[in-house]
Amino acid sequence: MRKPQIAALVVSFLAALAGAGSATGEPVGVAAKRAQAQSVLNQVSSLDASLSHAIEAYNLANEQLKEIRADLHANEQLLAIAGSNLKAATNTLATRLVAIYTSEQSDSTLDVLVGSQSLEDLLDGLETVSRVSDQDRDVLAEVTT
């Protein structure tokens, strides 16, 4: 019930009590009815306080639900981005693996050591092998992440 309805109920109850006391003409009964009416008013007041607490809890729960829904929406967007990034990284890794296995050149450190004609060739070859290995490691780490 809402507050106006509760107030109307209490007023009508008090009117009924007053009418009952005046019809019988018993002053002792009027005092008892007033005490009973006061008890009812106290109960209504207690119910009103409980209702206020319930309304506050309901409003708080609605606010928390709004926040959770906003977080869910943000997480769905992040998940879509992560899925797109995974697909791109997987494609990059697959392309690199195909290139490694179909290439006739060997980029291993041993091949660079054996095939170098000079110290400059050796250093350039080792640097190239290191860069390619770093890129492969970065792509693999990206896919894993």
CSV table of C-alpha atoms in Angstrom, one decimal:
chain,number,residue,atom,x,y,z
A,1,MET,CA,0.0,0.0,0.0
A,2,ARG,CA,1.1,3.6,-0.5
A,3,LYS,CA,1.1,6.2,2.2
A,4,PRO,CA,-2.1,7.9,1.1
A,5,GLN,CA,-3.9,4.6,1.1
A,6,ILE,CA,-2.5,3.7,4.5
A,7,ALA,CA,-3.5,7.1,5.9
A,8,ALA,CA,-7.1,6.7,4.5
A,9,LEU,CA,-7.3,3.3,6.0
A,10,VAL,CA,-6.2,4.6,9.5
A,11,VAL,CA,-8.7,7.5,9.3
A,12,SER,CA,-11.6,5.2,8.4
A,13,PHE,CA,-10.6,2.8,11.1
A,14,LEU,CA,-10.5,5.6,13.7
A,15,ALA,CA,-13.9,6.9,12.5
A,16,ALA,CA,-15.4,3.5,12.8
A,17,LEU,CA,-14.0,3.2,16.3
A,18,ALA,CA,-15.3,6.6,17.3
A,19,GLY,CA,-18.8,5.7,15.9
A,20,ALA,CA,-18.8,2.4,17.8
A,21,GLY,CA,-17.9,4.1,21.1
A,22,SER,CA,-20.6,6.8,20.8
A,23,ALA,CA,-23.3,4.3,19.9
A,24,THR,CA,-22.9,2.3,23.1
A,25,GLY,CA,-22.3,5.3,25.3
A,26,GLU,CA,-19.6,3.6,27.3
A,27,PRO,CA,-16.7,5.9,28.3
A,28,VAL,CA,-14.6,3.0,29.5
A,29,GLY,CA,-14.9,1.4,26.0
A,30,VAL,CA,-13.8,4.6,24.3
A,31,ALA,CA,-10.5,4.6,26.2
A,32,ALA,CA,-9.9,1.0,25.2
A,33,LYS,CA,-10.7,1.8,21.6
A,34,ARG,CA,-8.4,4.8,21.6
A,35,ALA,CA,-5.6,2.6,23.0
A,36,GLN,CA,-6.3,0.1,20.3
A,37,ALA,CA,-6.3,2.8,17.6
A,38,GLN,CA,-2.9,4.0,18.9
A,39,SER,CA,-1.6,0.5,18.6
A,40,VAL,CA,-2.8,0.3,15.0
A,41,LEU,CA,-1.1,3.7,14.3
A,42,ASN,CA,2.1,2.4,15.8
A,43,GLN,CA,1.9,-0.7,13.6
A,44,VAL,CA,1.2,1.4,10.5
A,45,SER,CA,4.2,3.5,11.3
A,46,SER,CA,6.4,0.4,11.7
A,47,LEU,CA,5.1,-0.9,8.4
A,48,ASP,CA,5.8,2.5,6.7
A,49,ALA,CA,9.4,2.4,8.0
A,50,SER,CA,9.8,-1.2,6.7
A,51,LEU,CA,8.4,-0.1,3.3
A,52,SER,CA,10.8,2.8,3.1
A,53,HIS,CA,13.7,0.4,3.7
A,54,ALA,CA,12.4,-2.0,1.1
A,55,ILE,CA,12.1,0.8,-1.5
A,56,GLU,CA,15.6,2.0,-0.8
A,57,ALA,CA,16.9,-1.6,-1.2
A,58,TYR,CA,15.0,-2.0,-4.5
A,59,ASN,CA,16.3,1.3,-5.8
A,60,LEU,CA,19.9,0.3,-4.9
A,61,ALA,CA,19.5,-3.1,-6.6
A,62,ASN,CA,18.2,-1.3,-9.8
A,63,GLU,CA,21.3,1.0,-9.8
A,64,GLN,CA,23.6,-2.0,-9.4
A,65,LEU,CA,21.8,-3.8,-12.2
A,66,LYS,CA,22.3,-0.8,-14.5
A,67,GLU,CA,26.1,-0.8,-13.7
A,68,ILE,CA,26.3,-4.5,-14.3
A,69,ARG,CA,24.6,-4.2,-17.6
A,70,ALA,CA,26.9,-1.4,-18.6
A,71,ASP,CA,29.9,-3.5,-17.6
A,72,LEU,CA,28.5,-6.4,-19.6
A,73,HIS,CA,28.1,-4.2,-22.7
A,74,ALA,CA,31.7,-3.0,-22.4
A,75,ASN,CA,33.0,-6.5,-21.9
A,76,GLU,CA,31.1,-7.7,-25.0
A,77,GLN,CA,32.8,-5.0,-27.0
A,78,LEU,CA,36.2,-5.9,-25.7
A,79,LEU,CA,35.6,-9.5,-26.4
A,80,ALA,CA,34.7,-8.7,-30.0
A,81,ILE,CA,38.0,-6.7,-30.4
A,82,ALA,CA,40.0,-9.5,-28.8
A,83,GLY,CA,38.4,-12.0,-31.2
A,84,SER,CA,39.3,-9.8,-34.1
A,85,ASN,CA,42.9,-9.4,-32.9
A,86,LEU,CA,43.2,-13.2,-32.4
A,87,LYS,CA,42.0,-13.8,-35.9
A,88,ALA,CA,44.6,-11.3,-37.3
A,89,ALA,CA,47.4,-12.7,-35.2
A,90,THR,CA,46.5,-16.3,-36.2
A,91,ASN,CA,46.6,-15.3,-39.9
A,92,THR,CA,50.0,-13.6,-39.5
A,93,LEU,CA,51.4,-16.7,-37.7
A,94,ALA,CA,49.9,-19.0,-40.4
A,95,THR,CA,51.4,-16.9,-43.1
A,96,ARG,CA,54.8,-16.9,-41.4
A,97,LEU,CA,54.7,-20.7,-40.9
A,98,VAL,CA,53.9,-21.2,-44.6
A,99,ALA,CA,56.8,-18.9,-45.5
A,100,ILE,CA,59.2,-20.8,-43.3
A,101,TYR,CA,58.4,-24.2,-44.7
A,102,THR,CA,58.1,-23.2,-48.4
A,103,SER,CA,61.2,-21.1,-48.4
A,104,GLU,CA,64.3,-22.5,-50.1
A,105,GLN,CA,66.6,-20.3,-48.0
A,106,SER,CA,67.5,-21.4,-44.6
A,107,ASP,CA,67.7,-18.7,-41.9
A,108,SER,CA,69.2,-20.8,-39.2
A,109,THR,CA,72.2,-19.6,-37.2
A,110,LEU,CA,74.2,-22.6,-38.4
A,111,ASP,CA,73.5,-21.8,-42.0
A,112,VAL,CA,74.6,-18.2,-41.4
A,113,LEU,CA,77.9,-19.4,-39.7
A,114,VAL,CA,78.7,-21.8,-42.5
A,115,GLY,CA,77.6,-19.6,-45.4
A,116,SER,CA,79.3,-16.3,-44.3
A,117,GLN,CA,82.2,-15.1,-46.5
A,118,SER,CA,83.3,-12.4,-44.1
A,119,LEU,CA,82.8,-11.1,-40.6
A,120,GLU,CA,80.4,-8.5,-41.9
A,121,ASP,CA,78.3,-11.1,-43.6
A,122,LEU,CA,78.3,-13.2,-40.4
A,123,LEU,CA,77.2,-10.2,-38.2
A,124,ASP,CA,74.5,-9.1,-40.7
A,125,GLY,CA,73.2,-12.7,-41.0
A,126,LEU,CA,73.1,-13.2,-37.2
A,127,GLU,CA,71.3,-9.9,-36.8
A,128,THR,CA,68.7,-10.9,-39.4
A,129,VAL,CA,68.1,-14.3,-37.8
A,130,SER,CA,67.7,-12.5,-34.4
A,131,ARG,CA,65.1,-10.1,-35.8
A,132,VAL,CA,63.1,-12.8,-37.5
A,133,SER,CA,63.2,-14.9,-34.3
A,134,ASP,CA,62.0,-11.9,-32.3
A,135,GLN,CA,59.2,-11.2,-34.7
A,136,ASP,CA,58.1,-14.9,-34.6
A,137,ARG,CA,58.2,-14.8,-30.8
A,138,ASP,CA,56.2,-11.6,-30.7
A,139,VAL,CA,53.5,-13.0,-33.0
A,140,LEU,CA,53.3,-16.2,-31.0
A,141,ALA,CA,53.1,-14.3,-27.8
A,142,GLU,CA,50.3,-12.2,-29.3
A,143,VAL,CA,48.3,-15.2,-30.4
A,144,THR,CA,48.8,-16.8,-27.0
A,145,THR,CA,47.7,-13.7,-25.2
